[in-house]
Coordinates of C-alpha atoms in Angstrom, one line a residue:
M1262 CA -0.2 0.1 0.4
R1263 CA 1.2 3.5 -0.9
G1264 CA -1.4 5.6 1.1
R1265 CA -2.6 6.6 4.5
R1266 CA -6.8 6.6 6.4
W1267 CA -10.6 7.0 9.3
K1268 CA -13.1 5.1 11.3
P1269 CA -16.4 4.1 10.2
C1270 CA -19.2 2.4 12.5
L1271 CA -23.0 1.7 11.5
S1272 CA -25.2 4.8 12.5
T1273 CA -26.7 8.0 10.8
G1274 CA -24.0 8.9 8.9
C1275 CA -20.2 8.8 9.6
L1276 CA -19.6 9.7 13.1
A1277 CA -21.4 10.4 16.1
H1278 CA -24.5 11.2 14.0
T1279 CA -24.5 7.9 12.8
F1280 CA -26.7 5.0 13.3
W1281 CA -28.2 4.1 9.7
L1282 CA -25.4 4.6 7.6
I1283 CA -22.0 2.0 8.1
S1284 CA -19.7 4.4 7.7
A1285 CA -19.7 6.7 11.2
F1286 CA -17.7 7.3 14.2
P1287 CA -17.6 9.6 17.3
T1288 CA -16.1 13.4 16.5
F1289 CA -12.6 14.7 15.7
A1290 CA -11.1 17.5 15.5
Q1291 CA -10.3 18.4 12.0
P1292 CA -7.5 16.2 10.7
A1293 CA -4.0 15.8 10.2
L1294 CA -3.1 14.0 7.3
G1295 CA -0.4 11.9 5.9
P1296 CA 1.1 11.7 2.7
E1297 CA -0.8 9.7 -0.1
E1298 CA -0.9 6.1 -0.3
F1299 CA -2.7 3.8 -3.1
V1300 CA -4.5 0.7 -1.7
Q1301 CA -3.4 -2.6 -2.8
A1302 CA -5.3 -6.0 -3.1
G1303 CA -2.9 -9.0 -4.3
G1304 CA 0.3 -7.0 -3.9
V1305 CA -0.9 -4.4 -6.7
D1306 CA -3.0 -1.3 -6.7
I1307 CA -6.6 -1.2 -6.8
D1308 CA -7.9 -0.4 -10.3
V1309 CA -11.8 -0.4 -11.0
P1310 CA -13.2 0.2 -14.5
G1311 CA -14.1 4.0 -15.2
Y1312 CA -14.4 6.0 -11.6
S1313 CA -13.7 4.8 -7.9
V1314 CA -16.0 5.4 -4.8
P1315 CA -14.4 3.9 -2.1
S1316 CA -16.0 3.1 1.6
F1317 CA -14.7 1.0 4.7
V1318 CA -17.1 -1.0 6.4
H1319 CA -18.3 -4.1 8.2
W1320 CA -19.5 -6.0 5.7
D1321 CA -19.7 -10.0 6.7
G1322 CA -19.4 -11.3 10.2
D1323 CA -15.8 -10.7 11.4
D1324 CA -14.6 -8.0 13.4
R1325 CA -12.7 -6.3 10.6
E1326 CA -14.2 -3.5 8.1
D1327 CA -13.8 -4.3 4.6
L1328 CA -13.1 -2.2 1.4
I1329 CA -16.6 -1.2 -0.9
V1330 CA -15.8 0.5 -3.9
G1331 CA -18.0 1.6 -6.9
E1332 CA -16.8 1.5 -10.6
G1333 CA -18.8 2.3 -14.0
G1334 CA -18.7 5.5 -15.9
G1335 CA -15.8 7.0 -17.8
G1336 CA -16.9 4.9 -20.7
V1337 CA -18.0 1.7 -18.8
A1338 CA -21.6 1.1 -19.4
Q1339 CA -22.5 -0.1 -16.1
G1340 CA -21.6 0.7 -13.0
K1341 CA -21.6 -2.0 -10.1
V1342 CA -20.3 -2.6 -6.7
R1343 CA -16.8 -4.5 -5.4
V1344 CA -16.3 -6.0 -2.1
Y1345 CA -13.3 -6.6 -0.8
L1346 CA -13.0 -8.8 2.3
N1347 CA -10.5 -7.5 5.2
G1348 CA -7.9 -10.9 5.3
G1349 CA -5.5 -8.8 7.6
T1350 CA -6.5 -7.5 10.9
S1351 CA -8.2 -3.9 12.0
S1352 CA -5.2 -2.2 12.5
A1353 CA -3.6 -3.6 8.9
P1354 CA -6.1 -4.4 6.5
Q1355 CA -5.1 -6.6 3.5
F1356 CA -7.1 -7.4 0.7
S1357 CA -6.7 -9.9 -2.3
G1358 CA -9.3 -10.8 -4.7
F1359 CA -13.2 -8.9 -4.7
F1360 CA -16.5 -9.8 -5.9
Y1361 CA -19.6 -8.1 -6.9
A1362 CA -21.9 -7.3 -4.8
Q1363 CA -25.4 -9.5 -5.6
S1364 CA -29.2 -8.3 -6.6
N1365 CA -31.3 -11.0 -7.5
G1366 CA -28.6 -13.7 -7.7
S1367 CA -26.5 -11.7 -10.0
D1368 CA -24.3 -8.8 -10.4
L1369 CA -25.7 -5.2 -8.9
V1370 CA -26.0 -3.2 -11.9
V1371 CA -27.0 0.6 -12.2
A1372 CA -26.9 2.3 -15.7
A1373 CA -23.4 4.3 -15.8
S1374 CA -22.7 7.4 -17.8
G1375 CA -20.2 10.4 -18.2
C1376 CA -18.1 10.2 -14.7
L1377 CA -20.1 8.0 -12.5
G1378 CA -21.5 4.8 -12.5
A1379 CA -22.3 3.2 -8.9
Y1380 CA -22.0 5.7 -5.9
P1381 CA -22.7 3.0 -3.0
R1382 CA -23.3 3.3 0.7
V1383 CA -23.9 0.9 3.1
V1384 CA -26.7 1.7 5.0
Y1385 CA -29.4 0.1 7.6
W1386 CA -32.2 1.3 6.0
D1387 CA -35.3 -0.6 7.5
G1388 CA -36.2 -1.6 10.5
D1389 CA -35.0 -5.9 10.0
M1390 CA -31.0 -4.9 11.1
L1391 CA -29.9 -6.4 7.7
K1392 CA -27.5 -3.9 6.0
D1393 CA -29.0 -2.7 2.8
L1394 CA -27.6 -0.4 0.0
L1395 CA -27.8 3.1 -1.1
V1396 CA -26.5 3.5 -4.5
G1397 CA -26.6 7.2 -6.0
Q1398 CA -26.7 7.4 -10.2
A1399 CA -25.5 8.9 -12.8
D1400 CA -29.1 10.3 -14.1
G1401 CA -29.4 11.8 -10.6
T1402 CA -31.5 9.2 -9.0
V1403 CA -31.0 7.6 -5.9
G1404 CA -31.9 3.5 -5.4
V1405 CA -32.0 1.4 -2.1
Y1406 CA -31.7 -2.1 -2.3
L1407 CA -32.9 -4.2 0.4
N1408 CA -31.0 -7.2 2.0
T1409 CA -32.3 -10.3 1.2
G1410 CA -29.7 -12.5 2.8
T1411 CA -28.1 -12.6 6.2
D1412 CA -26.3 -9.4 8.1
D1413 CA -23.0 -11.2 7.3
D1414 CA -23.9 -12.4 4.1
P1415 CA -25.5 -9.9 2.1
S1416 CA -27.5 -10.0 -1.1
F1417 CA -30.2 -7.7 -2.1
D1418 CA -33.4 -7.2 -4.1
G1419 CA -33.7 -5.3 -7.9
G1420 CA -34.0 -2.1 -5.8
T1421 CA -36.2 0.6 -5.7
L1422 CA -35.7 4.5 -6.6
L1423 CA -36.4 6.6 -3.6
Q1424 CA -39.2 9.4 -4.3
V1425 CA -40.0 12.6 -2.4
G1426 CA -43.5 14.9 -2.2
P1427 CA -46.9 14.6 -0.9
A1428 CA -48.5 11.1 -0.2
G1429 CA -50.1 10.8 -4.0
S1430 CA -48.0 12.9 -6.4
K1431 CA -44.3 11.3 -5.4
T1432 CA -42.0 11.3 -8.1
N1433 CA -38.3 10.0 -8.1
I1434 CA -35.7 12.0 -6.1
D1435 CA -33.9 13.5 -9.1
V1436 CA -31.1 16.1 -8.5
G1437 CA -30.1 16.4 -12.3
S1438 CA -27.7 14.0 -12.7
R1439 CA -24.4 12.6 -10.6
A1440 CA -26.0 11.8 -7.4
T1441 CA -24.0 11.1 -4.7
S1442 CA -26.0 10.5 -1.8
T1443 CA -25.6 9.7 2.0
V1444 CA -27.3 9.3 5.2
V1445 CA -27.6 11.4 8.1
D1446 CA -29.8 13.0 10.8
W1447 CA -29.5 16.4 9.4
N1448 CA -32.0 17.9 12.1
N1449 CA -31.4 15.4 15.2
D1450 CA -34.8 14.4 15.4
G1451 CA -33.7 10.7 15.3
K1452 CA -34.5 9.7 11.6
K1453 CA -32.4 9.0 8.9
D1454 CA -32.1 11.8 6.5
L1455 CA -31.1 11.7 3.0
V1456 CA -28.0 14.2 1.7
V1457 CA -27.0 13.8 -1.9
G1458 CA -24.6 15.8 -3.8
A1459 CA -25.0 16.8 -7.7
L1460 CA -23.1 18.1 -10.8
D1461 CA -24.4 21.9 -10.0
G1462 CA -22.4 21.4 -6.7
K1463 CA -24.9 21.8 -4.6
I1464 CA -25.9 19.6 -1.5
R1465 CA -29.7 18.7 -1.1
V1466 CA -31.2 17.7 2.2
F1467 CA -34.5 15.4 2.2
L1468 CA -35.6 15.5 5.4
N1469 CA -37.5 12.5 6.8
E1470 CA -41.1 12.9 7.7
G1471 CA -41.9 9.6 7.8
T1472 CA -39.9 6.9 11.1
D1473 CA -37.0 6.0 11.0
T1474 CA -37.3 2.2 9.4
S1475 CA -39.9 3.7 6.8
P1476 CA -38.5 6.9 5.6
D1477 CA -41.0 9.5 3.5
F1478 CA -39.6 12.0 2.0
L1479 CA -42.0 15.3 1.6
G1480 CA -39.8 17.6 0.0
Q1481 CA -36.1 19.2 -0.2
I1482 CA -34.0 21.7 1.4
I1483 CA -30.5 23.1 -0.1
A1484 CA -27.2 23.3 2.7
Q1485 CA -26.8 27.2 3.0
A1486 CA -23.7 29.1 3.3
G1487 CA -23.7 32.8 4.2
G1488 CA -27.2 32.8 3.8
Q1489 CA -27.4 31.5 0.1
D1490 CA -27.2 28.0 -1.6
L1491 CA -23.5 26.6 -1.0
V1492 CA -22.4 25.3 -4.3
V1493 CA -18.7 23.3 -4.2
P1494 CA -16.8 25.4 -6.4
S1495 CA -16.3 23.3 -9.5
G1496 CA -19.0 21.0 -9.0
R1497 CA -20.2 17.8 -8.7
S1498 CA -20.0 17.8 -4.7
S1499 CA -19.6 14.7 -3.1
P1500 CA -20.7 15.2 0.6
V1501 CA -19.8 13.6 3.8
I1502 CA -21.6 15.0 7.0
I1503 CA -19.5 14.3 10.2
D1504 CA -18.0 16.9 13.1
L1505 CA -14.5 17.6 12.0
N1506 CA -13.4 20.0 14.6
G1507 CA -14.7 18.6 17.6
D1508 CA -17.5 21.3 18.4
G1509 CA -20.4 19.1 18.5
K1510 CA -21.8 20.0 15.3
K1511 CA -21.8 18.3 12.2
D1512 CA -19.7 20.0 9.4
L1513 CA -19.5 18.8 5.4
L1514 CA -16.5 17.3 3.9
A1515 CA -16.7 17.8 0.3
G1516 CA -15.2 16.5 -3.1
N1517 CA -15.4 18.0 -6.5
T1518 CA -14.7 18.0 -9.8
D1519 CA -11.5 19.1 -9.8
G1520 CA -10.2 16.1 -7.2
Q1521 CA -10.3 18.5 -4.3
L1522 CA -11.1 17.8 -0.8
L1523 CA -12.6 21.0 0.8
F1524 CA -14.0 21.1 4.8
Y1525 CA -16.6 23.7 5.1
R1526 CA -17.3 24.3 9.2
N1527 CA -20.7 24.7 10.4
T1528 CA -21.5 27.8 12.0
G1529 CA -24.9 27.2 12.6
S1530 CA -26.4 24.2 15.2
D1531 CA -25.6 20.8 15.3
A1532 CA -29.9 20.5 14.4
A1533 CA -29.8 23.1 11.6
P1534 CA -26.6 23.6 10.2
S1535 CA -25.3 26.3 8.1
F1536 CA -21.9 26.8 6.6
S1537 CA -19.7 29.6 5.9
G1538 CA -16.8 29.0 3.1
Y1539 CA -14.6 26.5 3.0
T1540 CA -10.8 25.2 3.6
P1541 CA -8.8 23.1 1.5
V1542 CA -8.2 19.7 3.2
E1543 CA -4.4 19.2 3.4
A1544 CA -1.9 15.6 3.2
D1545 CA 1.0 16.1 4.1
G1546 CA 1.0 19.8 4.0
V1547 CA -0.1 20.4 1.2
S1548 CA -3.4 20.8 -0.6
I1549 CA -5.3 17.8 -2.0
D1550 CA -5.9 19.0 -5.5
L1551 CA -5.3 15.5 -7.5
P1552 CA -4.1 15.8 -11.7
G1553 CA -6.7 17.1 -13.9
T1554 CA -10.2 16.9 -13.2
P1555 CA -10.9 13.8 -11.6
R1556 CA -13.9 14.0 -9.4
S1557 CA -12.7 13.1 -5.8
R1558 CA -15.2 10.9 -3.9
H1559 CA -14.4 10.1 -0.4
S1560 CA -15.1 8.8 2.5
V1561 CA -14.0 8.7 6.1
C1562 CA -13.0 6.0 8.0
D1563 CA -10.2 4.8 10.9
W1564 CA -7.9 1.9 8.6
T1565 CA -6.0 1.5 11.6
G1566 CA -8.0 1.1 14.4
D1567 CA -6.2 4.0 16.1
G1568 CA -9.3 6.1 16.9
V1569 CA -7.7 8.8 14.4
P1570 CA -9.5 9.4 11.5
D1571 CA -8.4 8.5 7.7
V1572 CA -9.7 9.4 4.7
L1573 CA -10.1 7.3 0.8
I1574 CA -10.7 9.4 -2.3
G1575 CA -11.8 7.8 -5.3
A1576 CA -11.5 9.6 -8.8
S1577 CA -11.5 9.1 -12.8
D1578 CA -8.4 6.9 -12.5
G1579 CA -10.0 4.0 -11.0
I1580 CA -7.3 4.0 -7.9
V1581 CA -8.4 4.2 -4.3
R1582 CA -6.4 6.5 -2.1
L1583 CA -5.2 6.5 1.4
Y1584 CA -4.2 9.4 3.3
R1585 CA -4.1 8.2 7.1
G1586 CA -4.8 10.7 9.9
V1587 CA -1.9 12.0 12.1
L1588 CA -2.8 12.2 15.7
V1589 CA -1.3 15.5 16.5
L1590 CA -1.1 15.3 20.6
G1591 CA -2.5 18.4 22.4
D1592 CA -3.8 20.1 19.3
F1593 CA -7.7 19.2 19.5
D1594 CA -8.9 21.3 17.3
G1595 CA -6.8 20.4 14.6
D1596 CA -5.1 24.5 13.8
G1597 CA -1.8 23.7 14.1
D1598 CA -1.3 24.9 17.7
V1599 CA -2.2 24.1 21.2
D1600 CA -4.0 27.1 22.7
Q1601 CA -6.8 28.0 25.0
Y1602 CA -9.5 26.2 23.0
D1603 CA -7.4 23.2 23.3
A1604 CA -7.2 23.6 27.1
D1605 CA -10.6 23.7 27.4
R1606 CA -11.2 20.3 25.5
F1607 CA -8.5 18.9 27.7
A1608 CA -10.6 19.7 30.6
L1609 CA -13.4 18.1 29.4
C1610 CA -11.4 14.9 28.7
Y1611 CA -9.6 14.7 31.6
T1612 CA -10.2 11.5 33.2
E1613 CA -9.6 11.8 37.1
P1614 CA -6.0 12.1 38.7
D1615 CA -5.6 8.2 38.6
G1616 CA -6.9 7.7 35.3
G1617 CA -9.8 6.1 33.1
P1618 CA -10.8 5.1 29.8
I1619 CA -10.5 7.8 26.9
E1620 CA -13.8 9.1 25.6
P1621 CA -14.1 9.1 22.2
G1622 CA -12.9 12.1 20.6
C1623 CA -9.9 12.6 23.1
E1624 CA -7.2 10.9 22.0
R1625 CA -4.8 13.6 21.3
G1626 CA -5.1 14.4 24.8
D1627 CA -3.3 10.9 26.0
F1628 CA 0.6 12.1 25.4
D1629 CA 2.1 9.0 27.3
G1630 CA -0.1 6.7 25.5
D1631 CA -1.0 5.0 28.6
G1632 CA -5.1 4.6 27.9
D1633 CA -5.9 7.9 29.8
I1634 CA -5.7 10.8 30.3
D1635 CA -4.3 12.1 33.7
C1636 CA -1.6 14.3 35.5
D1637 CA 0.8 12.7 33.6
D1638 CA -0.5 14.2 30.3
W1639 CA -1.6 17.3 31.7
D1640 CA 2.4 18.2 32.2
L1641 CA 3.5 16.7 28.7
F1642 CA -0.1 19.5 27.5
V1643 CA 1.5 22.2 29.8
K1644 CA 4.9 21.4 27.6
A1645 CA 3.4 21.9 24.5
W1646 CA 1.3 24.8 25.1
T1647 CA 2.2 27.3 22.1
E1648 CA 0.0 30.4 23.0
P1649 CA 2.3 33.3 23.0
E1650 CA 1.0 35.2 26.0
P1651 CA 1.7 34.5 28.5
P1652 CA 4.4 31.2 28.5
P1653 CA 2.6 28.5 31.1
P1654 CA 4.4 28.3 34.7
P1655 CA 7.3 26.2 35.7
Q1656 CA 6.5 22.7 36.2
Q1657 CA 5.9 21.5 39.7
E1658 CA 4.0 18.6 41.0
P1659 CA 1.5 16.5 38.7
C1660 CA -0.9 18.9 37.2
A1661 CA 0.1 22.0 39.6
N1662 CA 0.4 24.1 36.2
A1663 CA -2.5 26.2 35.6
I1664 CA -3.1 26.1 32.2
P1665 CA -2.9 30.0 31.0
T1666 CA -6.1 31.6 30.5
V1667 CA -4.8 35.0 29.1
S1668 CA -5.3 35.1 25.3
A1669 CA -2.4 36.7 23.1
G1670 CA -4.3 40.1 23.6
G1671 CA -4.0 40.0 27.4
L1672 CA -7.6 39.5 27.8
V1673 CA -8.5 37.4 31.0
A1674 CA -10.7 34.2 29.6
M1675 CA -12.2 33.0 33.3
S1676 CA -15.3 30.6 31.7
F1677 CA -16.8 27.8 33.6
L1678 CA -14.4 25.0 31.4
A1679 CA -11.7 27.3 33.1
L1680 CA -13.0 26.6 36.2
A1681 CA -12.9 22.8 35.4
L1682 CA -9.1 23.3 35.1
G1683 CA -8.7 24.5 38.5
A1684 CA -10.9 21.9 39.3
I1685 CA -7.7 19.5 37.5
V1686 CA -5.0 21.0 39.6
L1687 CA -6.6 20.7 42.7
R1688 CA -7.3 17.1 42.4
C1689 CA -3.9 16.4 41.1
R1690 CA -2.2 18.4 43.9
L1691 CA -4.4 16.4 46.1
A1692 CA -3.4 13.2 44.7
G1693 CA 0.6 13.9 44.2
R1694 CA 0.3 14.8 48.3
E1695 CA -1.4 11.6 49.0
T1696 CA 0.7 9.1 47.1
R1697 CA 3.9 11.2 49.1
A1698 CA 2.1 10.7 52.1
N1699 CA 1.7 6.9 51.2
A1700 CA 5.3 6.7 50.5
G1701 CA 6.8 8.6 53.6
S1702 CA 4.4 5.8 56.0
A1703 CA 5.5 2.9 53.6
T1704 CA 8.8 3.6 54.7

């Protein structure tokens, strides 16, 4: 393998908002990504006919995630879905051959045209707890293929095109062309909603007015940026909805015609997302920008099971690219420094002087790699502090160093979370005294 990766799960999208899409996990800071690698099978770079659309999910009954790749388009008339079972481990995936997802006893096939064949996402659509397939199609429609096999050995029916509109006058969902579909609970009502990118660069949201196990779409809204319809530059938007900066609100990660990966921060609320501008995502310090106009179609996963999000990207050359997430200790928000925001996050992640299990999204606070976030990590966090004013005080006993609460402009930021930091200091001081007292009595 020449590239790197993130972690999916069975849920609403691909994050803490995920109970229906098999590609979800806890919230993370905006990731730092390592250099490009190419995913291989049998020692050879995977290279599918037409345009590749990868994701990394559980397909069979083992505890390892598998590689799912849509193919077709670019002169290949049929869109199909490849399955590469993971013959390695959860931390070191390996692949050999592949097989095609089956529909009514034969290869699942959708009509391909232009730059898209099949855009597959594994989901739990209805209430039978069997994984199904959501497939965005070149003509702008979206089909759902229900599992008629088992959860460990999926096979699918002939598929049904999803519809929108009031009862008695529903029509097939049609975003124009190049439907890139995913599932997420957009408005936090506990029901799966449908989010679809398209050739025109817009992101359409179909809110579920039915139930979680029997979705009913009555209309659509367009994702907003700065009070206007969000349009991804160069078009052919490919959306992943996930909290990327750890602020508890779902963000947008978008691919496009030019082969870029763009991060849109949610400036609204988690239940009513809206966005403002974008930031190009970098890999190994350089913005991801694949050659030509390759149509970047990506997913977020945890390739190595380390809790750090990785990214898979498919494109026109049929290759599956992997960008492994790089864990930057202390930098919870992924902005390249360790400052007051990160101090607040450390306070929330702190697991008491005696340690305890790390909560999802708190991995960046485990400096010593012992599986908890405690006083030893506090000392190392202070050493990593980069805020210019004031510098951290000299290190004394464990957790005795209050993290500075004065910004570069000299303003005092005594928030509730700053009080939480003070509580950590006090607890760790007491813990240090108790340890010394016990040591003294033992002698």
